[in-house]
Amino acid sequence: MAFNHLPAGVHDALAPLSVTPVTHSVPMAKNHRSDRPLAGTASRLAPDAVLDRLASGPSRASRITHTEHLPPREGRHAVWPDRIRAEVVAAVQAAGIEHPWSHQARAAEHALDGESVVVATGTASGKSLAYLTPVLSTLLDGSEAPNGRGATALYLAPTKALAADQCRAVKELSHPLGHSVRAAVHDGDTPFEEREWIRQYANYVLTNPDMLHRSILPSHARWASFLKALKYVVIDECHTYRGVFGSHVAQVLRRLRRLCARYGAAPVFLLASATAAEPAVAARRLTGLPVVEVADDASPRGELVFALWEPPLTELHGEKGAPVRRTATAEAADLLTDLTVQGIRSVTFVRSRRGAELISVIAQERLAEVDRSLTRRVAAYRGGYLPEERRALERALHSGELLGLAATNALELGVDISGLDAVVIAGYPGTRASLWQQAGRAGRSGQGALAVLVARDDPLDTFLVHHPEALFDQPVESTVLDPDNPYVLAPHLCAAAEELPLTDEDVELFGPATAELLPQLEAAKLLRRRTRAWHWTRRERAADLTDIRGAGGRPVQVVEAGTGRLLGTVDAGAAHTTVHEGAVHLHQGRTYLVRSLDLEDSVALVEEASPPYTTVARDTTSISVLETDTEIPWGDGRLCFGSVEVTNQVVSFLRRRVMTGEVLGETKLDLPPRTLRTRAVWWTVTEDQLDRARINPEILGGALHAAEHASIGMLPLFATCDRWDIGGVSVPLHPDTLLPTVFVYDGHPGGAGFAERAFHTARSWLTATRQAIASCECDAGCPSCIQSPKCGNGNDPLHKRGAVRLLTVLLAEAPKAGNGDEMPPGAAQTAEKAPQGPPQTAEEAPPGPPQTAERAPAEEAEGERAGGHGAPGAQVPPGHGAAPPAP
């Protein structure tokens, strides 16, 4: 068979892949029930039987470490509130829904009472209908106004795909209502000629926070008639608004509320969330308003069989001779192939864009061996595709033309991909909330469904497949966001001042940090105080000061050199590590080499090629302490939280043979350094503690570095982040602490709340870290425990046993309380500042040995959006006492 679009190194990796034949003799995997008969067609196979076929053969069955059977649940009906218009109830019944579930009726009741409400129930529980019925009823009332627009509603989705999908659903549901409901999508793909009609006539506008920030709010005068009549703001998938992105969205919503008040409107906020801890708390921080919680899920659910799947160790050896497991990419491609051959409709969720491309291509090539017609029924879906490509894939998925899809979490959210039988999750997605969101994509019709989590060679993944209680016996995480982050707040104050001059009355709306920031913005000549208001002073648009996705600049366009064809885009923050000169770039199954990267014009020129390797960027990172907010003693050492400055520079890249990881060579790069002011948690150890841990100077750097890597890998279990949101640095002698120190920092300007959460859960977090390292079966360290996929130092030095001994001593002396371990999950409280001595400057301190680091943010991670995480570097004031630089 021919592998036309794969790097040469992938060919060897395909050899272990096998397509399981569809037969009626199914070997039973361990821990599975055998009393379930096969259904008549492949698409109706019971989930146990589907899993048994995937696990057929003794070697594959042994890869299942745990199988969890989640029982079916009966639904509980209610009646719609009598204030819902009869026409709307009739339209809902015409769509096949005779009675609402009780949580839908409760949410509608709160909305009609004028109370903001968050519906936090499971996937496919009908959250959309819970907010649509009161919205449609109110729009119907408004259509009877003299201008036909007495009421409007705004719908916000985190992705374009979700907004487009919801628009289709609204139009179908409201079709019996005629022209009373005029729904339209207003996003970056909307043709210019349609936008004026939307502003003047649409009464249900579906958009995203980016468009609200950059287009609607700055042009609010043109939207005056819409904003004046605004009754409801729907915020779908609100659990995705976390970290820096969530903090930006919180300030965008405050700007929206301010302008609505200017036009005499006070909209009710209706929020829909996946199951989350403390959803009302998160919703209140997001909107700035009191929010009622509806979290009792009354919808029915079919049985879900959830398998944890660990790829086997291979005979290959990777970095530093560490044993190498078969990759989650190869395993997931194998499973996607098998499911497609069986006629099982499935989606494979992948953590990176590159992974989605690889899985789809490998599955297509393997399917060609069985039936060439099946290759057209598998595809990839990721951020960075052109709009027409995304729409075509969504249509093919809806129509059933596609049987299998390898997708990033750009498709994770509430897009209606009904009829799926199985979901494969290639690598833990970072949070339990995302895991259940992805798993819930299957079985939407109430039928039984299968979910398989395939572990990556990563400390957290390995820990979870061997500790299923951490997934199945724990609640989902709370959403962490910090609207008072000065790096977030400052540009929104500027944008708000341009929209409408800021007055003293606005300080309460935007939060307590506003009063401190306004003078800094004036000193930077961004705002000017005139009489009783602050005014924007620049000619350029204030909304352009920040990208709310944290991308840190214009996206880099990936252009084919020979044709000038635009292939897609890469976030500015990921450009240094993914499209540097010489990088291997994948797009829709084809491999390209980057010939040049122009940072000024934000263009990467590429040529199609078939190199026998992939590329991995190498970088250097240094960190300095700016301010210690609080610190507590841990024995002789200290646990601290505060502000830091991180300097990072990509200096070279490695060429590695695909799958084996063998290093073929290193090439130097000349790229500028980037600085990041952010928040960090760090801990120090003393000489006495090192003596008790039997850590001599020769292994100190390796022990600290190993503990840093593993702690970064385990933090997602305690905060709503993944390891690509955070970074770390370990130093045998740090010039600011004068002690061996390990730092873990937020990979976003001003912080994202993750390091603060780490500080408050430090004892539990580091206990799990020690357990993950100690329980790994390797001898000297491997990717499953202490090696990092994004280490800027090539995972050197590392010392596994030293890290275990060091953490053992540190934890033995940790305070039983007082570091916030018993603080309620998700509380983003600012720690009280502890008294401290005069700051030690870097010039006064002796220089320490080279620092080892795990970089942040992502090289390829998709994040909660289509396109990776932001770059280090801020465009507006830090807000920590320093005079702000002008942008």
Tab-separated table of C-alpha atoms in Angstrom, residues 393-594:
chain	number	residue	atom	x	y	z
A	393	LEU	CA	-16.922	18.963	7.340
A	394	GLU	CA	-19.812	19.939	9.616
A	395	ARG	CA	-22.320	19.227	6.825
A	396	ALA	CA	-20.719	15.847	6.085
A	397	LEU	CA	-20.857	14.918	9.758
A	398	HIS	CA	-24.515	15.929	10.043
A	399	SER	CA	-25.510	14.023	6.908
A	400	GLY	CA	-23.768	10.815	7.967
A	401	GLU	CA	-21.434	10.963	4.977
A	402	LEU	CA	-18.589	10.796	7.506
A	403	LEU	CA	-18.414	7.763	9.791
A	404	GLY	CA	-15.337	8.802	11.732
A	405	LEU	CA	-13.753	12.119	12.594
A	406	ALA	CA	-10.430	12.921	14.251
A	407	ALA	CA	-11.099	16.270	15.908
A	408	THR	CA	-9.514	18.708	18.288
A	409	ASN	CA	-11.711	20.165	21.001
A	410	ALA	CA	-12.866	22.725	18.426
A	411	LEU	CA	-15.685	20.148	18.019
A	412	GLU	CA	-15.982	19.290	21.710
A	413	LEU	CA	-18.591	21.882	22.526
A	414	GLY	CA	-22.337	21.657	21.991
A	415	VAL	CA	-22.340	21.124	18.222
A	416	ASP	CA	-25.117	18.623	17.584
A	417	ILE	CA	-23.307	15.571	16.250
A	418	SER	CA	-26.218	13.258	16.923
A	419	GLY	CA	-26.155	9.569	16.248
A	420	LEU	CA	-22.652	8.825	17.520
A	421	ASP	CA	-22.094	5.409	19.046
A	422	ALA	CA	-18.562	5.839	20.353
A	423	VAL	CA	-16.001	8.437	21.372
A	424	VAL	CA	-12.264	7.832	21.555
A	425	ILE	CA	-10.294	10.354	23.614
A	426	ALA	CA	-6.611	10.357	22.672
A	427	GLY	CA	-5.006	11.650	25.827
A	428	TYR	CA	-6.625	13.114	28.945
A	429	PRO	CA	-8.090	16.452	27.777
A	430	GLY	CA	-6.838	18.343	30.813
A	431	THR	CA	-9.932	18.508	33.030
A	432	ARG	CA	-12.645	16.135	34.174
A	433	ALA	CA	-15.188	18.651	32.841
A	434	SER	CA	-13.733	18.346	29.325
A	435	LEU	CA	-13.470	14.565	29.647
A	436	TRP	CA	-17.174	14.194	30.415
A	437	GLN	CA	-18.060	16.780	27.790
A	438	GLN	CA	-16.240	14.776	25.134
A	439	ALA	CA	-17.543	11.413	26.355
A	440	GLY	CA	-21.075	12.819	26.346
A	441	ARG	CA	-20.917	13.387	22.580
A	442	ALA	CA	-21.814	9.708	22.151
A	443	GLY	CA	-25.227	8.223	22.778
A	444	ARG	CA	-27.188	11.415	22.261
A	445	SER	CA	-30.334	9.522	21.262
A	446	GLY	CA	-30.470	7.807	24.646
A	447	GLN	CA	-28.923	4.602	23.285
A	448	GLY	CA	-25.994	2.907	24.976
A	449	ALA	CA	-22.629	4.432	24.161
A	450	LEU	CA	-18.925	3.679	24.421
A	451	ALA	CA	-16.132	6.026	25.506
A	452	VAL	CA	-12.451	5.054	25.506
A	453	LEU	CA	-9.723	7.173	27.102
A	454	VAL	CA	-6.366	6.279	25.537
A	455	ALA	CA	-3.512	7.316	27.818
A	456	ARG	CA	-0.585	9.294	26.486
A	457	ASP	CA	2.934	8.719	27.763
A	458	ASP	CA	2.435	11.397	30.401
A	459	PRO	CA	2.468	11.452	34.226
A	460	LEU	CA	-1.162	12.480	34.576
A	461	ASP	CA	-2.506	10.053	31.960
A	462	THR	CA	-0.561	7.159	33.470
A	463	PHE	CA	-1.760	8.093	36.953
A	464	LEU	CA	-5.402	8.237	35.864
A	465	VAL	CA	-5.600	4.917	34.015
A	466	HIS	CA	-4.228	3.214	37.133
A	467	HIS	CA	-6.289	5.305	39.589
A	468	PRO	CA	-9.773	5.320	38.023
A	469	GLU	CA	-11.219	6.662	41.264
A	470	ALA	CA	-9.616	10.019	40.414
A	471	LEU	CA	-11.920	10.184	37.381
A	472	PHE	CA	-15.074	8.352	38.394
A	473	ASP	CA	-15.289	9.122	42.122
A	474	GLN	CA	-14.409	12.833	42.008
A	475	PRO	CA	-16.606	15.801	41.062
A	476	VAL	CA	-15.671	17.935	38.103
A	477	GLU	CA	-13.500	20.961	38.724
A	478	SER	CA	-14.589	24.486	39.497
A	479	THR	CA	-14.000	27.105	36.836
A	480	VAL	CA	-11.090	29.420	37.648
A	481	LEU	CA	-11.047	32.959	36.307
A	482	ASP	CA	-9.797	36.315	37.583
A	483	PRO	CA	-11.488	39.386	36.030
A	484	ASP	CA	-9.332	41.647	38.238
A	485	ASN	CA	-6.122	40.527	36.497
A	486	PRO	CA	-4.586	43.938	35.599
A	487	TYR	CA	-3.314	42.650	32.264
A	488	VAL	CA	-6.901	41.752	31.438
A	489	LEU	CA	-8.678	44.710	33.020
A	490	ALA	CA	-6.490	47.541	31.663
A	491	PRO	CA	-7.236	47.126	27.936
A	492	HIS	CA	-10.943	46.726	28.642
A	493	LEU	CA	-10.976	49.973	30.619
A	494	CYS	CA	-9.443	51.626	27.564
A	495	ALA	CA	-12.019	50.012	25.274
A	496	ALA	CA	-14.850	51.021	27.600
A	497	ALA	CA	-13.573	54.624	27.717
A	498	GLU	CA	-13.595	54.804	23.924
A	499	GLU	CA	-17.134	53.382	23.818
A	500	LEU	CA	-18.373	55.815	26.467
A	501	PRO	CA	-16.191	57.975	28.788
A	502	LEU	CA	-15.582	56.272	32.137
A	503	THR	CA	-17.030	57.868	35.254
A	504	ASP	CA	-16.598	57.191	38.959
A	505	GLU	CA	-19.859	55.200	38.863
A	506	ASP	CA	-18.183	52.662	36.560
A	507	VAL	CA	-15.494	51.724	39.087
A	508	GLU	CA	-17.805	49.347	40.945
A	509	LEU	CA	-18.881	47.642	37.712
A	510	PHE	CA	-15.340	46.861	36.543
A	511	GLY	CA	-14.012	45.797	39.944
A	512	PRO	CA	-11.814	47.035	42.808
A	513	ALA	CA	-8.590	47.094	40.756
A	514	THR	CA	-10.038	49.810	38.495
A	515	ALA	CA	-9.213	52.744	40.774
A	516	GLU	CA	-5.540	51.736	40.912
A	517	LEU	CA	-5.244	51.188	37.164
A	518	LEU	CA	-6.824	54.424	35.906
A	519	PRO	CA	-3.901	56.657	37.008
A	520	GLN	CA	-1.449	54.199	35.406
A	521	LEU	CA	-3.358	54.351	32.147
A	522	GLU	CA	-3.261	58.135	32.318
A	523	ALA	CA	0.502	58.074	32.945
A	524	ALA	CA	0.875	55.888	29.865
A	525	LYS	CA	-1.081	58.522	27.885
A	526	LEU	CA	-3.798	56.014	27.062
A	527	LEU	CA	-6.555	57.807	29.015
A	528	ARG	CA	-7.051	61.431	29.993
A	529	ARG	CA	-9.231	62.788	32.781
A	530	ARG	CA	-11.504	65.638	31.802
A	531	THR	CA	-13.915	67.038	34.386
A	532	ARG	CA	-15.640	63.934	35.794
A	533	ALA	CA	-14.759	61.312	33.164
A	534	TRP	CA	-11.835	59.396	31.666
A	535	HIS	CA	-11.491	59.603	27.884
A	536	TRP	CA	-9.576	57.496	25.331
A	537	THR	CA	-6.820	59.638	23.788
A	538	ARG	CA	-5.487	57.666	20.823
A	539	ARG	CA	-6.511	57.602	17.173
A	540	GLU	CA	-6.284	53.813	16.948
A	541	ARG	CA	-9.052	51.573	18.266
A	542	ALA	CA	-8.777	50.686	21.944
A	543	ALA	CA	-10.361	47.281	21.283
A	544	ASP	CA	-7.212	46.382	19.334
A	545	LEU	CA	-5.074	46.636	22.477
A	546	THR	CA	-5.796	43.030	23.353
A	547	ASP	CA	-6.799	39.728	21.833
A	548	ILE	CA	-9.218	38.151	24.302
A	549	ARG	CA	-8.035	34.692	23.269
A	550	GLY	CA	-4.570	35.631	24.515
A	551	ALA	CA	-2.980	35.107	21.118
A	552	GLY	CA	-0.606	38.016	21.716
A	553	GLY	CA	-0.591	39.381	18.178
A	554	ARG	CA	-1.774	38.824	14.637
A	555	PRO	CA	-2.149	35.175	13.614
A	556	VAL	CA	0.644	33.980	11.354
A	557	GLN	CA	-0.596	33.057	7.882
A	558	VAL	CA	0.750	29.774	6.541
A	559	VAL	CA	1.239	30.252	2.779
A	560	GLU	CA	2.357	27.725	0.162
A	561	ALA	CA	5.444	29.278	-1.437
A	562	GLY	CA	4.962	27.983	-4.964
A	563	THR	CA	1.291	28.902	-5.379
A	564	GLY	CA	0.642	31.663	-2.852
A	565	ARG	CA	-2.279	29.603	-1.518
A	566	LEU	CA	-3.298	30.309	2.078
A	567	LEU	CA	-3.290	26.972	3.932
A	568	GLY	CA	-4.390	28.252	7.314
A	569	THR	CA	-3.194	30.221	10.326
A	570	VAL	CA	-1.118	29.709	13.474
A	571	ASP	CA	-1.433	31.866	16.579
A	572	ALA	CA	1.354	34.377	17.053
A	573	GLY	CA	2.195	32.822	20.406
A	574	ALA	CA	2.815	29.424	18.848
A	575	ALA	CA	4.696	30.670	15.774
A	576	HIS	CA	8.174	30.581	17.340
A	577	THR	CA	7.823	26.897	18.183
A	578	THR	CA	5.664	25.542	15.342
A	579	VAL	CA	6.416	27.449	12.110
A	580	HIS	CA	10.015	28.539	12.596
A	581	GLU	CA	12.345	28.084	9.649
A	582	GLY	CA	12.886	24.364	9.082
A	583	ALA	CA	9.788	23.244	11.018
A	584	VAL	CA	7.630	20.359	9.782
A	585	HIS	CA	3.997	21.519	9.395
A	586	LEU	CA	0.965	19.290	8.764
A	587	HIS	CA	-2.214	20.465	7.040
A	588	GLN	CA	-5.096	18.210	5.994
A	589	GLY	CA	-2.867	15.155	5.884
A	590	ARG	CA	-0.097	16.750	3.818
A	591	THR	CA	3.385	17.490	5.140
A	592	TYR	CA	5.125	20.807	4.557
A	593	LEU	CA	8.529	22.246	5.440
A	594	VAL	CA	8.692	25.856	6.587
